[in-house]
Short mmCIF file of C-alpha atoms in Angstrom, two decimals:
data_model
loop_
_atom_site.label_atom_id
_atom_site.label_comp_id
_atom_site.label_asym_id
_atom_site.label_seq_id
_atom_site.Cartn_x
_atom_site.Cartn_y
_atom_site.Cartn_z
CA MET K 1 36.83 69.17 -53.49
CA SER K 2 34.61 71.89 -52.08
CA ASN K 3 31.31 72.87 -53.63
CA ALA K 4 31.62 76.41 -52.25
CA THR K 5 31.19 79.25 -54.66
CA ASN K 6 32.21 82.86 -54.31
CA ASP K 7 30.41 85.03 -56.81
CA GLN K 8 31.47 88.23 -54.99
CA SER K 9 27.83 89.10 -54.25
CA HIS K 10 28.23 87.99 -50.62
CA PRO K 11 31.53 89.34 -49.32
CA GLY K 12 32.95 87.81 -46.20
CA SER K 13 33.31 84.23 -45.00
CA THR K 14 31.50 81.32 -46.55
CA ASP K 15 29.94 78.22 -44.98
CA ALA K 16 31.45 76.08 -47.79
CA THR K 17 28.11 75.00 -49.19
CA SER K 18 26.17 75.76 -52.30
CA PRO K 19 22.39 75.87 -52.73
CA THR K 20 22.28 72.64 -54.75
CA ALA K 21 19.78 69.89 -54.08
CA PHE K 22 22.11 66.88 -54.26
CA GLY K 23 20.21 63.60 -54.27
CA ARG K 24 16.84 65.18 -55.00
CA SER K 25 16.65 64.41 -58.73
CA VAL K 26 13.94 62.31 -60.34
CA GLU K 27 16.48 59.53 -60.88
CA SER K 28 17.52 59.55 -57.22
CA ARG K 29 13.98 59.38 -55.82
CA PRO K 30 13.47 55.62 -56.38
CA GLN K 31 16.88 54.92 -54.84
CA ARG K 32 15.94 56.88 -51.73
CA GLU K 33 12.56 55.14 -51.56
CA ASP K 34 14.23 51.71 -51.85
CA ALA K 35 16.46 52.60 -48.92
CA GLU K 36 13.54 53.51 -46.68
CA THR K 37 12.32 50.76 -44.38
CA THR K 38 8.80 51.82 -43.47
CA GLU K 39 5.68 49.69 -43.40
CA ASP K 40 3.50 52.38 -44.94
CA VAL K 41 5.04 52.32 -48.42
CA GLN K 42 2.95 53.53 -51.34
CA ARG K 43 2.66 51.29 -54.38
CA GLU K 44 4.73 52.67 -57.22
CA ARG K 45 3.68 52.71 -60.84
CA LEU K 46 5.62 50.09 -62.76
CA ASN K 47 5.81 49.38 -66.45
CA VAL K 48 5.95 45.93 -68.01
CA TYR K 49 8.85 45.33 -70.41
CA ARG K 50 9.85 42.40 -72.58
CA LEU K 51 13.56 41.86 -73.11
CA GLU K 52 13.93 40.27 -76.51
CA PRO K 53 17.20 38.88 -77.92
CA VAL K 54 18.26 40.70 -81.09
CA ALA K 55 21.64 39.12 -81.83
CA LYS K 56 21.87 36.05 -84.04
CA ALA K 57 22.57 32.73 -82.36
CA ASP K 58 26.09 32.61 -83.84
CA ASP K 59 27.01 36.12 -82.64
CA PRO K 60 30.32 35.90 -80.74
CA ARG K 61 28.96 38.17 -77.98
CA TRP K 62 26.92 35.19 -76.71
CA ASP K 63 30.25 33.58 -75.75
CA ASN K 64 30.49 35.96 -72.78
CA SER K 65 26.93 35.43 -71.54
CA PRO K 66 24.59 32.50 -72.12
CA TYR K 67 21.46 32.94 -74.20
CA GLN K 68 18.47 33.39 -71.85
CA GLY K 69 15.59 33.84 -74.31
CA SER K 70 12.75 36.35 -73.88
CA VAL K 71 12.04 37.68 -70.41
CA VAL K 72 9.15 39.84 -69.14
CA VAL K 73 9.79 42.12 -66.16
CA ALA K 74 8.06 44.80 -64.10
CA ALA K 75 10.35 47.79 -63.76
CA ARG K 76 10.45 51.57 -63.48
CA THR K 77 12.17 52.29 -66.80
CA ALA K 78 13.66 50.43 -69.75
CA GLY K 79 17.10 50.72 -68.15
CA ASP K 80 15.72 49.43 -64.86
CA ALA K 81 14.23 46.47 -66.77
CA ARG K 82 17.74 45.46 -67.83
CA ILE K 83 18.91 45.69 -64.22
CA VAL K 84 15.96 43.66 -62.91
CA ALA K 85 16.73 40.84 -65.35
CA ALA K 86 20.48 40.95 -64.63
CA GLU K 87 19.85 40.72 -60.88
CA ARG K 88 18.36 37.24 -61.34
CA GLU K 89 21.62 35.86 -62.74
CA LEU K 90 24.25 34.39 -60.45
CA ASP K 91 26.82 36.91 -59.28
CA PHE K 92 30.37 36.35 -58.00
CA MET K 93 29.29 37.88 -54.71
CA GLU K 94 26.99 34.88 -54.13
CA ILE K 95 29.65 32.17 -54.48
CA ASP K 96 33.09 31.46 -53.03
CA SER K 97 35.20 33.19 -55.66
CA ALA K 98 36.00 36.68 -56.83
CA PRO K 99 36.30 38.29 -60.25
CA ALA K 100 39.54 39.81 -61.43
CA GLU K 101 38.23 43.37 -61.14
CA GLY K 102 35.67 44.60 -58.64
CA VAL K 103 33.27 42.53 -56.59
CA THR K 104 30.32 42.05 -58.93
CA THR K 105 29.67 40.59 -62.37
CA SER K 106 26.23 42.16 -62.90
CA HIS K 107 27.71 44.69 -65.37
CA ALA K 108 28.67 41.80 -67.69
CA SER K 109 25.13 40.45 -68.05
CA ALA K 110 23.79 39.94 -71.58
CA PHE K 111 20.62 41.78 -70.51
CA ARG K 112 22.66 44.97 -70.07
CA SER K 113 23.93 44.87 -73.67
CA GLU K 114 21.86 46.69 -76.31
CA LYS K 115 23.66 44.59 -78.93
CA LEU K 116 22.22 41.37 -77.47
CA TYR K 117 18.83 42.43 -76.08
CA THR K 118 16.28 45.08 -76.89
CA VAL K 119 13.68 46.31 -74.40
CA ILE K 120 10.05 46.66 -75.50
CA GLU K 121 7.42 48.30 -73.28
CA ILE K 122 4.22 46.23 -73.31
CA ASP K 123 2.22 47.85 -70.48
CA HIS K 124 2.43 51.17 -68.67
CA ALA K 125 1.87 52.58 -65.14
CA ARG K 126 0.52 49.50 -63.36
CA LEU K 127 -0.01 49.66 -59.59
CA ASP K 128 -0.70 45.94 -59.10
CA LEU K 129 2.83 44.69 -59.77
CA THR K 130 5.98 44.18 -57.76
CA ARG K 131 9.33 45.03 -59.31
CA GLY K 132 10.87 41.83 -60.65
CA VAL K 133 10.73 39.11 -63.29
CA LEU K 134 7.19 38.18 -64.37
CA GLU K 135 7.85 35.59 -67.11
CA GLY K 136 10.84 33.71 -68.44
CA ASP K 137 13.48 31.45 -67.02
CA ILE K 138 16.77 33.09 -66.14
CA SER K 139 19.50 30.57 -65.51
CA VAL K 140 21.87 30.99 -62.62
CA ALA K 141 24.53 29.06 -64.56
CA THR K 142 26.04 32.26 -65.95
CA ILE K 143 29.44 31.85 -64.31
CA LYS K 144 31.54 29.22 -66.03
CA PRO K 145 34.47 27.55 -64.27
CA VAL K 146 37.87 28.11 -65.81
CA GLN K 147 39.02 24.64 -64.79
CA VAL K 148 37.45 21.51 -66.25
#
């Protein structure tokens, strides 16, 4: 699908482009910076978040993902904190098997569910941290075999 527009203010041929700034949004900036491989990388400001379980122990949603307890992470946003925690769990891409749909299981992590975990900001705009898990044990035994 073309992004060309013809508003009749410029008659004649078009170069099939629009004046949009695709990939230049605030949300896209960290993704572009992660993709860069330069040695002179500025330290980014990270927040510290605690992911706290909110569902009761007998909640059936824990059947899909094991209970991991509280976890403290350094991340860009509350949503990024969920992703940072989920990245520490074992994924189908790291073992010799494949899920039924797609190639990753990170979307099924309990950390990504607002019904199982809440995210609480406990520190803001720190330059001395690296993005990742700061406290808490995240088990890699999240994928259960279907055969016993």
